[in-house]
PDB file of N, CA and C in Angstrom:
ATOM      1  N   UNK Y   1     -31.484 124.374 -20.851  1.00 39.00           N
ATOM      2  CA  UNK Y   1     -30.762 125.286 -21.715  1.00 39.00           C
ATOM      3  C   UNK Y   1     -31.079 124.928 -23.152  1.00 39.00           C
ATOM      4  N   UNK Y   2     -31.289 125.948 -24.005  1.00 40.00           N
ATOM      5  CA  UNK Y   2     -31.604 125.659 -25.393  1.00 40.00           C
ATOM      6  C   UNK Y   2     -30.403 125.070 -26.107  1.00 40.00           C
ATOM      7  N   UNK Y   3     -30.673 124.473 -27.272  1.00 41.00           N
ATOM      8  CA  UNK Y   3     -29.543 123.964 -28.039  1.00 41.00           C
ATOM      9  C   UNK Y   3     -28.698 125.144 -28.525  1.00 41.00           C
ATOM     10  N   UNK Y   4     -27.546 124.862 -29.093  1.00 35.00           N
ATOM     11  CA  UNK Y   4     -26.584 125.903 -29.443  1.00 35.00           C
ATOM     12  C   UNK Y   4     -27.162 126.935 -30.404  1.00 35.00           C
ATOM     13  N   UNK Y   5     -27.981 126.500 -31.374  1.00 37.00           N
ATOM     14  CA  UNK Y   5     -28.515 127.464 -32.337  1.00 37.00           C
ATOM     15  C   UNK Y   5     -29.481 128.436 -31.685  1.00 37.00           C
ATOM     16  N   UNK Y   6     -30.312 127.943 -30.782  1.00 37.00           N
ATOM     17  CA  UNK Y   6     -31.240 128.820 -30.076  1.00 37.00           C
ATOM     18  C   UNK Y   6     -30.475 129.755 -29.166  1.00 37.00           C
ATOM     19  N   UNK Y   7     -29.493 129.230 -28.451  1.00 37.00           N
ATOM     20  CA  UNK Y   7     -28.705 130.051 -27.550  1.00 37.00           C
ATOM     21  C   UNK Y   7     -27.978 131.148 -28.324  1.00 37.00           C
ATOM     22  N   UNK Y   8     -27.413 130.822 -29.459  1.00 33.00           N
ATOM     23  CA  UNK Y   8     -26.686 131.808 -30.250  1.00 33.00           C
ATOM     24  C   UNK Y   8     -27.623 132.927 -30.696  1.00 33.00           C
ATOM     25  N   UNK Y   9     -28.838 132.575 -31.097  1.00 37.00           N
ATOM     26  CA  UNK Y   9     -29.811 133.583 -31.501  1.00 37.00           C
ATOM     27  C   UNK Y   9     -30.154 134.489 -30.325  1.00 37.00           C
ATOM     28  N   UNK Y  10     -30.418 133.899 -29.179  1.00 40.00           N
ATOM     29  CA  UNK Y  10     -30.786 134.678 -28.002  1.00 40.00           C
ATOM     30  C   UNK Y  10     -29.668 135.614 -27.588  1.00 40.00           C
ATOM     31  N   UNK Y  11     -28.435 135.177 -27.698  1.00 36.00           N
ATOM     32  CA  UNK Y  11     -27.318 135.982 -27.236  1.00 36.00           C
ATOM     33  C   UNK Y  11     -27.073 137.188 -28.129  1.00 36.00           C
ATOM     34  N   UNK Y  12     -27.563 137.178 -29.357  1.00 42.00           N
ATOM     35  CA  UNK Y  12     -27.363 138.326 -30.232  1.00 42.00           C
ATOM     36  C   UNK Y  12     -28.518 139.307 -30.138  1.00 42.00           C
ATOM     37  N   UNK Y  13     -29.494 139.033 -29.310  1.00 43.00           N
ATOM     38  CA  UNK Y  13     -30.712 139.816 -29.318  1.00 43.00           C
ATOM     39  C   UNK Y  13     -30.724 141.022 -28.404  1.00 43.00           C
ATOM     40  N   UNK Y  14     -29.810 141.154 -27.485  1.00 57.00           N
ATOM     41  CA  UNK Y  14     -29.853 142.266 -26.550  1.00 57.00           C
ATOM     42  C   UNK Y  14     -29.484 143.548 -27.274  1.00 57.00           C
ATOM     43  N   UNK Y  15     -30.480 144.359 -27.566  1.00 62.00           N
ATOM     44  CA  UNK Y  15     -30.223 145.650 -28.172  1.00 62.00           C
ATOM     45  C   UNK Y  15     -31.272 146.639 -27.695  1.00 62.00           C
ATOM     46  N   UNK Y  16     -31.098 147.867 -28.063  1.00 75.00           N
ATOM     47  CA  UNK Y  16     -31.984 148.923 -27.583  1.00 75.00           C
ATOM     48  C   UNK Y  16     -33.341 148.929 -28.272  1.00 75.00           C
ATOM     49  N   UNK Y  17     -33.447 148.256 -29.417  1.00 88.00           N
ATOM     50  CA  UNK Y  17     -34.688 148.316 -30.192  1.00 88.00           C
ATOM     51  C   UNK Y  17     -35.139 146.939 -30.659  1.00 88.00           C
ATOM     52  N   UNK Y  18     -35.548 146.067 -29.739  1.00 91.00           N
ATOM     53  CA  UNK Y  18     -36.017 144.748 -30.176  1.00 91.00           C
ATOM     54  C   UNK Y  18     -37.309 144.868 -30.980  1.00 91.00           C
ATOM     55  N   UNK Y  19     -37.545 143.888 -31.840  1.00 91.00           N
ATOM     56  CA  UNK Y  19     -38.782 143.868 -32.629  1.00 91.00           C
ATOM     57  C   UNK Y  19     -40.003 143.635 -31.742  1.00 91.00           C
ATOM     58  N   UNK Y  20     -39.826 142.810 -30.711  1.00 94.00           N
ATOM     59  CA  UNK Y  20     -40.938 142.400 -29.858  1.00 94.00           C
ATOM     60  C   UNK Y  20     -40.508 142.447 -28.403  1.00 94.00           C
ATOM     61  N   UNK Y  21     -41.396 142.935 -27.555  1.00 95.00           N
ATOM     62  CA  UNK Y  21     -41.192 142.867 -26.107  1.00 95.00           C
ATOM     63  C   UNK Y  21     -42.263 141.943 -25.538  1.00 95.00           C
ATOM     64  N   UNK Y  22     -41.827 140.952 -24.775  1.00 97.00           N
ATOM     65  CA  UNK Y  22     -42.738 139.997 -24.152  1.00 97.00           C
ATOM     66  C   UNK Y  22     -42.664 140.207 -22.650  1.00 97.00           C
ATOM     67  N   UNK Y  23     -43.823 140.306 -22.002  1.00 96.00           N
ATOM     68  CA  UNK Y  23     -43.871 140.497 -20.558  1.00 96.00           C
ATOM     69  C   UNK Y  23     -44.613 139.323 -19.937  1.00 96.00           C
ATOM     70  N   UNK Y  24     -43.990 138.698 -18.940  1.00 96.00           N
ATOM     71  CA  UNK Y  24     -44.632 137.615 -18.180  1.00 96.00           C
ATOM     72  C   UNK Y  24     -44.685 138.032 -16.723  1.00 96.00           C
ATOM     73  N   UNK Y  25     -45.818 137.739 -16.092  1.00 95.00           N
ATOM     74  CA  UNK Y  25     -45.972 137.988 -14.664  1.00 95.00           C
ATOM     75  C   UNK Y  25     -46.167 136.638 -13.995  1.00 95.00           C
ATOM     76  N   UNK Y  26     -45.384 136.390 -12.958  1.00 95.00           N
ATOM     77  CA  UNK Y  26     -45.389 135.088 -12.300  1.00 95.00           C
ATOM     78  C   UNK Y  26     -45.728 135.238 -10.822  1.00 95.00           C
ATOM     79  N   UNK Y  27     -46.553 134.310 -10.334  1.00 96.00           N
ATOM     80  CA  UNK Y  27     -46.810 134.211  -8.899  1.00 96.00           C
ATOM     81  C   UNK Y  27     -47.076 132.745  -8.570  1.00 96.00           C
ATOM     82  N   UNK Y  28     -46.104 132.121  -7.937  1.00 96.00           N
ATOM     83  CA  UNK Y  28     -46.210 130.715  -7.540  1.00 96.00           C
ATOM     84  C   UNK Y  28     -46.530 129.792  -8.716  1.00 96.00           C
ATOM     85  N   UNK Y  29     -45.880 130.041  -9.842  1.00 96.00           N
ATOM     86  CA  UNK Y  29     -46.100 129.229 -11.045  1.00 96.00           C
ATOM     87  C   UNK Y  29     -44.753 128.806 -11.643  1.00 96.00           C
ATOM     88  N   UNK Y  30     -43.878 128.294 -10.823  1.00 96.00           N
ATOM     89  CA  UNK Y  30     -42.509 127.974 -11.251  1.00 96.00           C
ATOM     90  C   UNK Y  30     -42.477 127.111 -12.513  1.00 96.00           C
ATOM     91  N   UNK Y  31     -43.101 125.959 -12.488  1.00 97.00           N
ATOM     92  CA  UNK Y  31     -43.035 125.036 -13.629  1.00 97.00           C
ATOM     93  C   UNK Y  31     -43.628 125.651 -14.892  1.00 97.00           C
ATOM     94  N   UNK Y  32     -44.775 126.314 -14.750  1.00 97.00           N
ATOM     95  CA  UNK Y  32     -45.431 126.916 -15.900  1.00 97.00           C
ATOM     96  C   UNK Y  32     -44.585 128.060 -16.485  1.00 97.00           C
ATOM     97  N   UNK Y  33     -43.992 128.863 -15.622  1.00 97.00           N
ATOM     98  CA  UNK Y  33     -43.188 129.988 -16.094  1.00 97.00           C
ATOM     99  C   UNK Y  33     -41.916 129.511 -16.776  1.00 97.00           C
ATOM    100  N   UNK Y  34     -41.241 128.540 -16.196  1.00 98.00           N
ATOM    101  CA  UNK Y  34     -40.033 127.978 -16.819  1.00 98.00           C
ATOM    102  C   UNK Y  34     -40.385 127.378 -18.178  1.00 98.00           C
ATOM    103  N   UNK Y  35     -41.492 126.661 -18.253  1.00 98.00           N
ATOM    104  CA  UNK Y  35     -41.912 126.064 -19.527  1.00 98.00           C
ATOM    105  C   UNK Y  35     -42.241 127.139 -20.563  1.00 98.00           C
ATOM    106  N   UNK Y  36     -42.891 128.207 -20.144  1.00 98.00           N
ATOM    107  CA  UNK Y  36     -43.242 129.286 -21.073  1.00 98.00           C
ATOM    108  C   UNK Y  36     -41.994 129.999 -21.592  1.00 98.00           C
ATOM    109  N   UNK Y  37     -41.038 130.262 -20.708  1.00 98.00           N
ATOM    110  CA  UNK Y  37     -39.789 130.908 -21.125  1.00 98.00           C
ATOM    111  C   UNK Y  37     -39.038 130.001 -22.094  1.00 98.00           C
ATOM    112  N   UNK Y  38     -38.932 128.737 -21.738  1.00 98.00           N
ATOM    113  CA  UNK Y  38     -38.227 127.781 -22.612  1.00 98.00           C
ATOM    114  C   UNK Y  38     -38.896 127.718 -23.986  1.00 98.00           C
ATOM    115  N   UNK Y  39     -40.211 127.673 -24.011  1.00 97.00           N
ATOM    116  CA  UNK Y  39     -40.949 127.611 -25.271  1.00 97.00           C
ATOM    117  C   UNK Y  39     -40.688 128.845 -26.128  1.00 97.00           C
ATOM    118  N   UNK Y  40     -40.650 130.003 -25.511  1.00 97.00           N
ATOM    119  CA  UNK Y  40     -40.375 131.227 -26.261  1.00 97.00           C
ATOM    120  C   UNK Y  40     -39.012 131.163 -26.924  1.00 97.00           C
ATOM    121  N   UNK Y  41     -37.989 130.780 -26.162  1.00 96.00           N
ATOM    122  CA  UNK Y  41     -36.643 130.697 -26.727  1.00 96.00           C
ATOM    123  C   UNK Y  41     -36.528 129.617 -27.805  1.00 96.00           C
ATOM    124  N   UNK Y  42     -37.266 128.536 -27.667  1.00 96.00           N
ATOM    125  CA  UNK Y  42     -37.182 127.448 -28.644  1.00 96.00           C
ATOM    126  C   UNK Y  42     -37.916 127.758 -29.938  1.00 96.00           C
ATOM    127  N   UNK Y  43     -38.880 128.661 -29.900  1.00 96.00           N
ATOM    128  CA  UNK Y  43     -39.719 128.896 -31.078  1.00 96.00           C
ATOM    129  C   UNK Y  43     -39.564 130.285 -31.693  1.00 96.00           C
ATOM    130  N   UNK Y  44     -38.783 131.156 -31.105  1.00 94.00           N
ATOM    131  CA  UNK Y  44     -38.691 132.544 -31.578  1.00 94.00           C
ATOM    132  C   UNK Y  44     -37.985 132.681 -32.919  1.00 94.00           C
ATOM    133  N   UNK Y  45     -37.184 131.708 -33.274  1.00 92.00           N
ATOM    134  CA  UNK Y  45     -36.479 131.789 -34.548  1.00 92.00           C
ATOM    135  C   UNK Y  45     -35.580 133.005 -34.609  1.00 92.00           C
ATOM    136  N   UNK Y  46     -35.685 133.765 -35.689  1.00 92.00           N
ATOM    137  CA  UNK Y  46     -34.833 134.936 -35.894  1.00 92.00           C
ATOM    138  C   UNK Y  46     -35.458 136.226 -35.374  1.00 92.00           C
ATOM    139  N   UNK Y  47     -36.569 136.131 -34.668  1.00 93.00           N
ATOM    140  CA  UNK Y  47     -37.219 137.330 -34.137  1.00 93.00           C
ATOM    141  C   UNK Y  47     -36.354 137.921 -33.032  1.00 93.00           C
ATOM    142  N   UNK Y  48     -36.069 139.210 -33.163  1.00 94.00           N
ATOM    143  CA  UNK Y  48     -35.289 139.929 -32.161  1.00 94.00           C
ATOM    144  C   UNK Y  48     -36.245 140.356 -31.052  1.00 94.00           C
ATOM    145  N   UNK Y  49     -36.116 139.741 -29.866  1.00 95.00           N
ATOM    146  CA  UNK Y  49     -37.065 140.026 -28.789  1.00 95.00           C
ATOM    147  C   UNK Y  49     -36.346 140.288 -27.475  1.00 95.00           C
ATOM    148  N   UNK Y  50     -37.090 140.928 -26.586  1.00 96.00           N
ATOM    149  CA  UNK Y  50     -36.673 141.035 -25.197  1.00 96.00           C
ATOM    150  C   UNK Y  50     -37.776 140.399 -24.369  1.00 96.00           C
ATOM    151  N   UNK Y  51     -37.389 139.779 -23.270  1.00 97.00           N
ATOM    152  CA  UNK Y  51     -38.351 139.128 -22.392  1.00 97.00           C
ATOM    153  C   UNK Y  51     -38.201 139.723 -21.005  1.00 97.00           C
ATOM    154  N   UNK Y  52     -39.295 140.243 -20.473  1.00 96.00           N
ATOM    155  CA  UNK Y  52     -39.331 140.805 -19.131  1.00 96.00           C
ATOM    156  C   UNK Y  52     -40.206 139.900 -18.274  1.00 96.00           C
ATOM    157  N   UNK Y  53     -39.617 139.319 -17.236  1.00 96.00           N
ATOM    158  CA  UNK Y  53     -40.356 138.432 -16.341  1.00 96.00           C
ATOM    159  C   UNK Y  53     -40.379 139.076 -14.967  1.00 96.00           C
ATOM    160  N   UNK Y  54     -41.586 139.305 -14.452  1.00 95.00           N
ATOM    161  CA  UNK Y  54     -41.763 139.886 -13.124  1.00 95.00           C
ATOM    162  C   UNK Y  54     -42.315 138.817 -12.194  1.00 95.00           C
ATOM    163  N   UNK Y  55     -41.638 138.582 -11.086  1.00 96.00           N
ATOM    164  CA  UNK Y  55     -42.129 137.642 -10.091  1.00 96.00           C
ATOM    165  C   UNK Y  55     -42.758 138.427  -8.946  1.00 96.00           C
ATOM    166  N   UNK Y  56     -44.020 138.113  -8.651  1.00 95.00           N
ATOM    167  CA  UNK Y  56     -44.805 138.803  -7.632  1.00 95.00           C
ATOM    168  C   UNK Y  56     -44.607 138.199  -6.246  1.00 95.00           C
ATOM    169  N   UNK Y  57     -43.363 138.144  -5.778  1.00 95.00           N
ATOM    170  CA  UNK Y  57     -43.042 137.661  -4.430  1.00 95.00           C
ATOM    171  C   UNK Y  57     -43.523 136.223  -4.211  1.00 95.00           C
ATOM    172  N   UNK Y  58     -43.250 135.354  -5.179  1.00 96.00           N
ATOM    173  CA  UNK Y  58     -43.642 133.944  -5.066  1.00 96.00           C
ATOM    174  C   UNK Y  58     -42.996 133.283  -3.859  1.00 96.00           C
ATOM    175  N   UNK Y  59     -43.709 132.332  -3.295  1.00 96.00           N
ATOM    176  CA  UNK Y  59     -43.225 131.579  -2.129  1.00 96.00           C
ATOM    177  C   UNK Y  59     -42.941 130.122  -2.461  1.00 96.00           C
ATOM    178  N   UNK Y  60     -43.049 129.745  -3.751  1.00 95.00           N
ATOM    179  CA  UNK Y  60     -42.884 128.350  -4.158  1.00 95.00           C
ATOM    180  C   UNK Y  60     -41.524 128.053  -4.766  1.00 95.00           C
ATOM    181  N   UNK Y  61     -40.588 128.988  -4.657  1.00 95.00           N
ATOM    182  CA  UNK Y  61     -39.267 128.777  -5.246  1.00 95.00           C
ATOM    183  C   UNK Y  61     -39.169 129.207  -6.696  1.00 95.00           C
ATOM    184  N   UNK Y  62     -40.199 129.860  -7.205  1.00 95.00           N
ATOM    185  CA  UNK Y  62     -40.186 130.306  -8.606  1.00 95.00           C
ATOM    186  C   UNK Y  62     -38.949 131.135  -8.954  1.00 95.00           C
ATOM    187  N   UNK Y  63     -38.613 132.161  -8.166  1.00 96.00           N
ATOM    188  CA  UNK Y  63     -37.455 132.983  -8.550  1.00 96.00           C
ATOM    189  C   UNK Y  63     -36.173 132.168  -8.678  1.00 96.00           C
ATOM    190  N   UNK Y  64     -35.932 131.290  -7.741  1.00 96.00           N
ATOM    191  CA  UNK Y  64     -34.718 130.475  -7.772  1.00 96.00           C
ATOM    192  C   UNK Y  64     -34.716 129.528  -8.965  1.00 96.00           C
ATOM    193  N   UNK Y  65     -35.863 128.934  -9.266  1.00 97.00           N
ATOM    194  CA  UNK Y  65     -35.940 128.015 -10.402  1.00 97.00           C
ATOM    195  C   UNK Y  65     -35.730 128.751 -11.721  1.00 97.00           C
ATOM    196  N   UNK Y  66     -36.291 129.931 -11.846  1.00 96.00           N
ATOM    197  CA  UNK Y  66     -36.136 130.715 -13.082  1.00 96.00           C
ATOM    198  C   UNK Y  66     -34.683 131.147 -13.240  1.00 96.00           C
ATOM    199  N   UNK Y  67     -34.087 131.653 -12.175  1.00 95.00           N
ATOM    200  CA  UNK Y  67     -32.696 132.111 -12.248  1.00 95.00           C
ATOM    201  C   UNK Y  67     -31.728 130.958 -12.517  1.00 95.00           C
ATOM    202  N   UNK Y  68     -32.029 129.780 -11.995  1.00 96.00           N
ATOM    203  CA  UNK Y  68     -31.182 128.610 -12.239  1.00 96.00           C
ATOM    204  C   UNK Y  68     -31.333 128.113 -13.674  1.00 96.00           C
ATOM    205  N   UNK Y  69     -32.559 128.066 -14.158  1.00 97.00           N
ATOM    206  CA  UNK Y  69     -32.823 127.555 -15.509  1.00 97.00           C
ATOM    207  C   UNK Y  69     -32.339 128.509 -16.603  1.00 97.00           C
ATOM    208  N   UNK Y  70     -32.321 129.802 -16.304  1.00 97.00           N
ATOM    209  CA  UNK Y  70     -31.997 130.807 -17.319  1.00 97.00           C
ATOM    210  C   UNK Y  70     -30.975 131.810 -16.773  1.00 97.00           C
ATOM    211  N   UNK Y  71     -29.718 131.384 -16.633  1.00 95.00           N
ATOM    212  CA  UNK Y  71     -28.697 132.293 -16.106  1.00 95.00           C
ATOM    213  C   UNK Y  71     -28.500 133.509 -17.029  1.00 95.00           C
ATOM    214  N   UNK Y  72     -28.330 134.652 -16.423  1.00 92.00           N
ATOM    215  CA  UNK Y  72     -28.246 135.917 -17.172  1.00 92.00           C
ATOM    216  C   UNK Y  72     -27.171 135.899 -18.251  1.00 92.00           C
ATOM    217  N   UNK Y  73     -26.042 135.252 -17.987  1.00 94.00           N
ATOM    218  CA  UNK Y  73     -24.971 135.255 -18.990  1.00 94.00           C
ATOM    219  C   UNK Y  73     -25.327 134.442 -20.236  1.00 94.00           C
ATOM    220  N   UNK Y  74     -26.272 133.516 -20.129  1.00 95.00           N
ATOM    221  CA  UNK Y  74     -26.710 132.723 -21.280  1.00 95.00           C
ATOM    222  C   UNK Y  74     -27.958 133.295 -21.951  1.00 95.00           C
ATOM    223  N   UNK Y  75     -28.670 134.157 -21.255  1.00 95.00           N
ATOM    224  CA  UNK Y  75     -29.942 134.701 -21.739  1.00 95.00           C
ATOM    225  C   UNK Y  75     -29.962 136.219 -21.588  1.00 95.00           C
ATOM    226  N   UNK Y  76     -29.143 136.930 -22.364  1.00 93.00           N
ATOM    227  CA  UNK Y  76     -29.057 138.383 -22.191  1.00 93.00           C
ATOM    228  C   UNK Y  76     -30.328 139.137 -22.584  1.00 93.00           C
ATOM    229  N   UNK Y  77     -31.213 138.510 -23.354  1.00 94.00           N
ATOM    230  CA  UNK Y  77     -32.453 139.186 -23.727  1.00 94.00           C
ATOM    231  C   UNK Y  77     -33.529 139.044 -22.651  1.00 94.00           C
ATOM    232  N   UNK Y  78     -33.232 138.313 -21.580  1.00 96.00           N
ATOM    233  CA  UNK Y  78     -34.171 138.101 -20.481  1.00 96.00           C
ATOM    234  C   UNK Y  78     -33.837 139.026 -19.323  1.00 96.00           C
ATOM    235  N   UNK Y  79     -34.830 139.789 -18.896  1.00 95.00           N
ATOM    236  CA  UNK Y  79     -34.702 140.612 -17.693  1.00 95.00           C
ATOM    237  C   UNK Y  79     -35.656 140.036 -16.662  1.00 95.00           C
ATOM    238  N   UNK Y  80     -35.111 139.634 -15.523  1.00 95.00           N
ATOM    239  CA  UNK Y  80     -35.917 139.032 -14.464  1.00 95.00           C
ATOM    240  C   UNK Y  80     -35.966 139.990 -13.278  1.00 95.00           C
ATOM    241  N   UNK Y  81     -37.187 140.298 -12.827  1.00 95.00           N
ATOM    242  CA  UNK Y  81     -37.381 141.237 -11.722  1.00 95.00           C
ATOM    243  C   UNK Y  81     -38.107 140.518 -10.597  1.00 95.00           C
ATOM    244  N   UNK Y  82     -37.462 140.480  -9.426  1.00 94.00           N
ATOM    245  CA  UNK Y  82     -38.085 139.889  -8.232  1.00 94.00           C
ATOM    246  C   UNK Y  82     -38.691 141.018  -7.407  1.00 94.00           C
ATOM    247  N   UNK Y  83     -40.010 141.043  -7.343  1.00 94.00           N
ATOM    248  CA  UNK Y  83     -40.682 142.080  -6.565  1.00 94.00           C
ATOM    249  C   UNK Y  83     -40.762 141.666  -5.102  1.00 94.00           C
ATOM    250  N   UNK Y  84     -40.704 142.632  -4.201  1.00 92.00           N
ATOM    251  CA  UNK Y  84     -40.711 142.368  -2.761  1.00 92.00           C
ATOM    252  C   UNK Y  84     -42.112 142.115  -2.220  1.00 92.00           C
ATOM    253  N   UNK Y  85     -43.122 142.375  -3.036  1.00 91.00           N
ATOM    254  CA  UNK Y  85     -44.500 142.097  -2.628  1.00 91.00           C
ATOM    255  C   UNK Y  85     -45.310 141.777  -3.865  1.00 91.00           C
ATOM    256  N   UNK Y  86     -46.457 141.156  -3.654  1.00 91.00           N
ATOM    257  CA  UNK Y  86     -47.338 140.804  -4.751  1.00 91.00           C
ATOM    258  C   UNK Y  86     -48.141 142.058  -5.122  1.00 91.00           C
ATOM    259  N   UNK Y  87     -47.803 142.637  -6.254  1.00 87.00           N
ATOM    260  CA  UNK Y  87     -48.501 143.840  -6.701  1.00 87.00           C
ATOM    261  C   UNK Y  87     -49.527 143.523  -7.791  1.00 87.00           C
ATOM    262  N   UNK Y  88     -49.718 142.246  -8.079  1.00 80.00           N
ATOM    263  CA  UNK Y  88     -50.711 141.837  -9.066  1.00 80.00           C
ATOM    264  C   UNK Y  88     -50.289 142.148 -10.475  1.00 80.00           C
ATOM    265  N   UNK Y  89     -51.254 142.355 -11.350  1.00 75.00           N
ATOM    266  CA  UNK Y  89     -50.977 142.549 -12.772  1.00 75.00           C
ATOM    267  C   UNK Y  89     -50.356 143.898 -13.081  1.00 75.00           C
ATOM    268  N   UNK Y  90     -50.360 144.803 -12.156  1.00 67.00           N
ATOM    269  CA  UNK Y  90     -49.763 146.119 -12.420  1.00 67.00           C
ATOM    270  C   UNK Y  90     -48.249 146.064 -12.398  1.00 67.00           C
ATOM    271  N   UNK Y  91     -47.669 144.884 -12.129  1.00 55.00           N
ATOM    272  CA  UNK Y  91     -46.212 144.735 -12.109  1.00 55.00           C
ATOM    273  C   UNK Y  91     -45.660 145.281 -13.388  1.00 55.00           C
TER     274      UNK Y  91
END
């Protein structure tokens, strides 16, 4: 979980018109995806962003690790989508 200042910034970011939209596609990359999400929240500063993370039916526990590390109530600018099959980059 980010420190209080990062968390406070993230919690004010959920709006209809963010400055930046970031899209991540994950497939069996739990550690790398968690690290990338954490890095974004730690370095975004005052940038108003939304983060869309699509999981391509990972079998390594990625969805559970992402949902545990970034609970929706603490990260309202993060939208996490668990796909039922691996659709590749077209996610």
